[in-house]
């Protein structure tokens, strides 16, 4: 699995490609954990090029969700392929993990979250 | 460390891509060291065999389901069984594809109740325990046998065949 990271404003966009499975998930989990430790709270995980996700990949995604929720941030998954979306659905992970159709949709949603958070403060 | 795979046997593999349905059974046996990298290699091989064996409409979904189910089985064996070898026997028949995995690790309990938790009402989100439930969801038959100190785990995906939908006399298979 390869991943490419972009940062737009305060949003980290993680582009994944390949398979999110047991052999690849641990490194990704550590990488995202490191980003959160550096203070990033808003994450877009682009799944467009992920061909297969297994149960370990799902637990990695749930771990991302918990990390981001704990710091009041927001995590969105972008454009999963049907095979990946199916696993999100079967495992009921889609009850917690929010999926958007495009990066732009995700960026807009996160900007809204940031704006709301600032207004409340 | 180099990855080591031990191919044991390939029986009756068809060389005729035009008429794969006419081959009764094709069987591939591979033994490998229990590493996650080897699981990736085996998944790639099995995915390729599925794509080769089922060049029909609906085959992509079948292939993904089966590849994921066998990935879960192999990963579980590597992670939890303590085996020092994993032996896979893959049988491609006209009506089903059958994956049989033999390991010599600790006895596996296939009767463990498994289900997917309702995450919508849970604050304590689980980070595991989806694998066996996924397998049961993705294949049509799961069987387990403990014999002579070996765990024998079998997954079967049935193919539903229909020639009526094509109307052209060709033997396309519809897959579940």
Short mmCIF file of C-alpha atoms in Angstrom, two decimals:
data_model
loop_
_atom_site.label_atom_id
_atom_site.label_comp_id
_atom_site.label_asym_id
_atom_site.label_seq_id
_atom_site.Cartn_x
_atom_site.Cartn_y
_atom_site.Cartn_z
CA UNK A 1 0.00 0.00 0.00
CA UNK A 2 1.18 3.48 -0.80
CA UNK A 3 0.00 6.67 0.76
CA UNK A 4 0.46 10.26 -0.21
CA UNK A 5 -0.28 13.09 2.17
CA UNK A 6 -1.37 16.62 1.30
CA UNK A 7 -2.19 19.44 3.65
CA UNK A 8 -4.73 22.08 2.64
CA UNK A 9 -5.22 24.75 5.28
CA UNK A 10 -5.71 22.68 8.42
CA UNK A 11 -6.98 19.63 6.60
CA UNK A 12 -4.80 16.58 6.08
CA UNK A 13 -5.71 14.63 2.96
CA UNK A 14 -4.39 11.08 2.96
CA UNK A 15 -4.50 9.38 -0.45
CA UNK A 16 -4.30 5.64 -0.09
CA UNK A 17 -3.68 3.18 -2.88
CA UNK A 18 -3.47 -0.60 -2.84
CA UNK A 19 -4.96 -2.86 -0.20
CA UNK A 20 -5.71 -1.81 3.36
CA UNK A 21 -5.08 -5.15 5.08
CA UNK A 22 -3.19 -6.69 7.98
CA UNK A 23 0.22 -6.34 6.37
CA UNK A 24 -0.21 -2.64 5.61
CA UNK A 25 -2.58 -1.28 8.26
CA UNK A 26 -0.18 -0.99 11.16
CA UNK A 27 2.15 1.45 9.42
CA UNK A 28 -0.77 3.58 8.33
CA UNK A 29 -2.20 3.60 11.84
CA UNK A 30 1.13 4.79 13.22
CA UNK A 31 1.41 7.46 10.55
CA UNK A 32 -2.03 8.88 11.26
CA UNK A 33 -1.42 8.71 14.98
CA UNK A 34 1.73 10.76 14.40
CA UNK A 35 -0.22 13.40 12.46
CA UNK A 36 -2.75 13.72 15.29
CA UNK A 37 0.07 14.00 17.81
CA UNK A 38 1.35 16.93 15.74
CA UNK A 39 -1.96 18.71 16.27
CA UNK A 40 -3.89 17.95 13.08
CA UNK A 41 -7.58 17.45 13.85
CA UNK A 42 -9.22 17.32 10.43
CA UNK A 43 -8.59 14.36 8.16
CA UNK A 44 -9.82 13.29 4.75
CA UNK A 45 -8.91 9.72 3.84
CA UNK A 46 -9.23 9.26 0.10
CA UNK A 47 -10.13 5.62 -0.62
CA UNK A 48 -10.58 6.00 -4.40
CA UNK A 49 -7.60 3.78 -5.12
CA UNK A 50 -8.04 1.21 -2.37
CA UNK A 51 -9.00 -2.08 -3.98
CA UNK A 52 -9.58 -4.21 -0.92
CA UNK A 53 -10.07 -3.65 2.78
CA UNK A 54 -10.16 -6.45 5.33
CA UNK A 55 -11.35 -6.60 8.92
CA UNK A 56 -8.03 -5.24 10.12
CA UNK A 57 -8.38 -2.31 7.74
CA UNK A 58 -11.81 -1.64 9.21
CA UNK A 59 -10.42 -1.64 12.73
CA UNK A 60 -7.72 0.79 11.59
CA UNK A 61 -10.42 3.12 10.24
CA UNK A 62 -12.35 2.83 13.51
CA UNK A 63 -9.16 3.62 15.39
CA UNK A 64 -8.74 6.79 13.25
CA UNK A 65 -12.31 7.75 14.09
CA UNK A 66 -11.72 7.33 17.82
CA UNK A 67 -8.50 9.31 17.74
CA UNK A 68 -10.08 12.19 15.88
CA UNK A 69 -13.27 12.19 17.97
CA UNK A 70 -11.22 12.33 21.15
CA UNK A 71 -9.69 15.65 20.11
CA UNK A 72 -12.89 17.18 18.73
CA UNK A 73 -11.84 16.90 15.11
CA UNK A 74 -13.47 15.42 12.07
CA UNK A 75 -12.66 12.46 9.85
CA UNK A 76 -14.24 11.74 6.48
CA UNK A 77 -13.65 8.94 4.00
CA UNK A 78 -13.74 9.87 0.34
CA UNK A 79 -15.17 7.87 -2.54
CA UNK A 80 -14.63 4.22 -1.60
CA UNK A 81 -14.91 1.66 -4.39
CA UNK A 82 -17.96 -0.63 -4.26
CA UNK A 83 -15.96 -3.52 -2.79
CA UNK A 84 -14.67 -1.31 0.02
CA UNK A 85 -18.03 0.33 0.61
CA UNK A 86 -19.56 -3.13 0.86
CA UNK A 87 -17.22 -4.04 3.73
CA UNK A 88 -18.02 -0.75 5.46
CA UNK A 89 -21.67 -1.72 5.20
CA UNK A 90 -21.42 -5.40 6.15
CA UNK A 91 -19.39 -4.64 9.27
CA UNK A 92 -21.72 -1.72 10.09
CA UNK A 93 -18.66 0.53 10.22
CA UNK A 94 -20.66 2.95 8.09
CA UNK A 95 -22.77 3.66 11.15
CA UNK A 96 -19.85 5.67 12.50
CA UNK A 97 -17.49 6.28 9.60
CA UNK A 98 -18.81 9.00 7.36
CA UNK A 99 -18.31 8.69 3.64
CA UNK A 100 -18.43 11.53 1.11
CA UNK A 101 -18.45 11.30 -2.65
CA UNK A 102 -15.64 13.70 -3.43
CA UNK A 103 -12.74 15.51 -1.90
CA UNK A 104 -14.45 18.83 -2.44
CA UNK A 105 -17.52 17.64 -0.58
CA UNK A 106 -15.29 16.54 2.27
CA UNK A 107 -13.34 19.80 2.36
CA UNK A 108 -16.58 21.80 2.41
CA UNK A 109 -17.96 19.67 5.26
CA UNK A 110 -14.80 20.09 7.28
CA UNK A 111 -14.69 23.85 6.69
CA UNK A 112 -18.25 23.97 8.00
CA UNK A 113 -17.17 22.04 11.09
CA UNK A 114 -14.25 24.45 11.61
CA UNK A 115 -16.50 27.49 11.17
CA UNK A 116 -19.06 26.11 13.64
CA UNK A 117 -16.35 25.31 16.15
CA UNK A 118 -14.93 28.85 15.93
CA UNK A 119 -18.38 30.40 16.34
CA UNK A 120 -19.08 28.37 19.48
CA UNK A 121 -15.77 29.48 20.97
CA UNK B 1 14.11 -11.93 4.80
CA UNK B 2 13.09 -13.51 1.51
CA UNK B 3 9.56 -14.75 1.18
CA UNK B 4 9.37 -18.50 0.77
CA UNK B 5 6.48 -20.25 -0.84
CA UNK B 6 6.35 -23.97 -1.40
CA UNK B 7 4.18 -24.90 -4.35
CA UNK B 8 3.19 -28.52 -3.95
CA UNK B 9 0.93 -29.46 -6.79
CA UNK B 10 -1.14 -28.13 -9.61
CA UNK B 11 -3.64 -30.65 -10.90
CA UNK B 12 -5.59 -30.48 -14.10
CA UNK B 13 -5.25 -26.76 -14.61
CA UNK B 14 -7.06 -25.89 -17.78
CA UNK B 15 -5.18 -24.19 -20.55
CA UNK B 16 -8.37 -23.50 -22.43
CA UNK B 17 -9.68 -20.09 -21.42
CA UNK B 18 -12.51 -20.29 -23.91
CA UNK B 19 -14.25 -23.17 -22.18
CA UNK B 20 -13.29 -23.23 -18.53
CA UNK B 21 -16.67 -24.65 -17.52
CA UNK B 22 -15.93 -27.95 -19.23
CA UNK B 23 -13.12 -28.72 -16.86
CA UNK B 24 -14.52 -30.69 -13.95
CA UNK B 25 -12.05 -29.77 -11.24
CA UNK B 26 -8.86 -27.80 -11.10
CA UNK B 27 -6.82 -28.02 -7.97
CA UNK B 28 -3.91 -25.95 -6.70
CA UNK B 29 -2.00 -26.69 -3.52
CA UNK B 30 0.49 -24.30 -1.98
CA UNK B 31 2.26 -24.36 1.35
CA UNK B 32 3.79 -21.24 2.84
CA UNK B 33 5.42 -19.85 5.92
CA UNK B 34 2.95 -17.97 8.13
CA UNK B 35 3.69 -14.32 7.41
CA UNK B 36 1.36 -11.50 6.46
CA UNK B 37 3.40 -10.83 3.33
CA UNK B 38 2.79 -14.41 2.23
CA UNK B 39 -0.92 -13.93 2.88
CA UNK B 40 -0.78 -11.00 0.43
CA UNK B 41 0.92 -13.18 -2.18
CA UNK B 42 -1.62 -15.96 -1.73
CA UNK B 43 -4.49 -13.50 -2.00
CA UNK B 44 -3.07 -12.20 -5.27
CA UNK B 45 -2.76 -15.75 -6.58
CA UNK B 46 -6.29 -16.70 -5.57
CA UNK B 47 -7.70 -13.47 -6.98
CA UNK B 48 -5.97 -14.23 -10.27
CA UNK B 49 -7.33 -17.77 -10.32
CA UNK B 50 -10.85 -16.48 -9.68
CA UNK B 51 -10.51 -13.92 -12.47
CA UNK B 52 -9.21 -16.60 -14.79
CA UNK B 53 -11.88 -19.10 -13.84
CA UNK B 54 -14.91 -16.84 -13.93
CA UNK B 55 -14.72 -14.50 -16.92
CA UNK B 56 -18.42 -13.78 -16.71
CA UNK B 57 -20.71 -10.94 -15.69
CA UNK B 58 -20.81 -10.73 -11.91
CA UNK B 59 -17.43 -12.36 -11.55
CA UNK B 60 -15.79 -9.24 -10.12
CA UNK B 61 -18.05 -9.18 -7.07
CA UNK B 62 -17.60 -12.91 -6.58
CA UNK B 63 -13.85 -12.57 -6.79
CA UNK B 64 -13.76 -9.73 -4.26
CA UNK B 65 -15.98 -11.61 -1.81
CA UNK B 66 -13.95 -14.78 -2.05
CA UNK B 67 -10.59 -13.01 -1.94
CA UNK B 68 -11.62 -11.15 1.17
CA UNK B 69 -12.96 -14.26 2.90
CA UNK B 70 -9.78 -16.26 2.28
CA UNK B 71 -7.68 -13.27 3.35
CA UNK B 72 -9.50 -13.23 6.66
CA UNK B 73 -9.00 -16.97 7.12
CA UNK B 74 -5.28 -16.87 6.30
CA UNK B 75 -4.64 -13.74 8.36
CA UNK B 76 -6.38 -15.32 11.32
CA UNK B 77 -4.25 -18.45 11.01
CA UNK B 78 -1.03 -16.45 10.77
CA UNK B 79 -1.92 -14.16 13.63
CA UNK B 80 -3.49 -16.55 16.13
CA UNK B 81 -2.87 -20.23 15.43
CA UNK B 82 0.86 -20.48 16.07
CA UNK B 83 1.29 -22.77 13.09
CA UNK B 84 4.66 -23.05 11.35
CA UNK B 85 3.16 -23.86 7.95
CA UNK B 86 -0.07 -22.97 6.18
CA UNK B 87 -1.27 -25.31 3.45
CA UNK B 88 -3.87 -24.07 1.01
CA UNK B 89 -5.75 -26.32 -1.38
CA UNK B 90 -7.88 -24.44 -3.85
CA UNK B 91 -10.37 -26.39 -5.93
CA UNK B 92 -12.19 -24.81 -8.82
CA UNK B 93 -15.21 -26.85 -9.87
CA UNK B 94 -18.02 -26.10 -12.26
CA UNK B 95 -20.41 -25.01 -9.53
CA UNK B 96 -18.18 -23.83 -6.72
CA UNK B 97 -14.78 -22.64 -5.67
CA UNK B 98 -13.45 -24.30 -2.55
CA UNK B 99 -10.63 -23.09 -0.32
CA UNK B 100 -9.23 -25.51 2.21
CA UNK B 101 -6.62 -24.33 4.69
CA UNK B 102 -4.68 -26.71 6.91
CA UNK B 103 -2.60 -25.53 9.85
CA UNK B 104 -0.92 -27.31 12.71
CA UNK B 105 -1.41 -24.66 15.37
CA UNK B 106 -3.73 -24.48 18.32
CA UNK B 107 -7.21 -25.87 17.95
CA UNK B 108 -9.62 -23.37 16.53
CA UNK B 109 -13.13 -23.01 17.92
CA UNK B 110 -15.48 -22.37 15.00
CA UNK B 111 -18.52 -22.22 17.26
CA UNK B 112 -17.55 -18.82 18.64
CA UNK B 113 -20.63 -16.64 18.39
CA UNK B 114 -19.87 -13.83 16.00
CA UNK B 115 -21.86 -10.83 14.95
CA UNK B 116 -21.28 -7.29 13.88
CA UNK B 117 -21.86 -4.87 16.74
CA UNK B 118 -24.35 -2.04 16.45
CA UNK B 119 -21.86 0.80 16.29
CA UNK B 120 -24.48 3.51 16.14
CA UNK B 121 -25.30 3.10 19.82
CA UNK B 122 -21.87 2.20 21.06
CA UNK B 123 -19.44 4.61 22.67
CA UNK B 124 -16.84 1.92 23.17
CA UNK B 125 -16.12 1.05 19.58
CA UNK B 126 -14.61 -2.38 18.99
CA UNK B 127 -11.24 -2.62 17.29
CA UNK B 128 -11.41 -6.22 16.19
CA UNK B 129 -13.55 -9.31 16.03
CA UNK B 130 -14.92 -8.73 12.55
CA UNK B 131 -12.97 -11.41 10.71
CA UNK B 132 -14.98 -14.58 11.30
CA UNK B 133 -18.25 -12.71 10.93
CA UNK B 134 -17.05 -11.37 7.59
CA UNK B 135 -16.12 -14.85 6.41
CA UNK B 136 -19.56 -16.20 7.26
CA UNK B 137 -21.15 -13.29 5.43
CA UNK B 138 -19.08 -13.62 2.25
CA UNK B 139 -19.10 -17.35 1.51
CA UNK B 140 -21.85 -19.92 1.28
CA UNK B 141 -20.34 -22.67 3.37
CA UNK B 142 -17.85 -22.68 6.23
CA UNK B 143 -16.63 -26.01 7.59
CA UNK B 144 -14.08 -26.91 10.22
CA UNK B 145 -12.43 -30.14 11.22
CA UNK B 146 -9.70 -30.91 13.76
CA UNK B 147 -7.94 -34.08 12.67
CA UNK B 148 -4.58 -35.56 13.70
CA UNK B 149 -3.54 -32.33 15.34
CA UNK B 150 -4.40 -30.22 12.33
CA UNK B 151 -6.99 -27.51 11.84
CA UNK B 152 -8.76 -27.94 8.51
CA UNK B 153 -10.83 -24.92 7.59
CA UNK B 154 -12.94 -24.97 4.43
CA UNK B 155 -14.67 -22.08 2.70
CA UNK B 156 -16.92 -22.59 -0.30
CA UNK B 157 -18.46 -20.08 -2.64
CA UNK B 158 -21.23 -21.47 -4.77
CA UNK B 159 -21.83 -20.31 -8.29
CA UNK B 160 -25.36 -20.13 -9.51
CA UNK B 161 -25.43 -20.94 -13.18
CA UNK B 162 -27.97 -19.67 -15.62
CA UNK B 163 -27.84 -19.99 -19.38
CA UNK B 164 -31.32 -18.70 -19.97
CA UNK B 165 -30.54 -15.04 -19.46
CA UNK B 166 -28.11 -14.75 -22.29
CA UNK B 167 -30.39 -16.13 -24.98
CA UNK B 168 -27.43 -16.76 -27.25
CA UNK B 169 -26.70 -20.33 -26.28
CA UNK B 170 -23.47 -19.35 -24.54
CA UNK B 171 -22.79 -20.70 -21.12
CA UNK B 172 -22.50 -17.57 -19.03
CA UNK B 173 -22.70 -18.00 -15.31
CA UNK B 174 -24.51 -15.71 -12.97
CA UNK B 175 -22.69 -15.54 -9.67
CA UNK B 176 -24.09 -14.85 -6.26
#
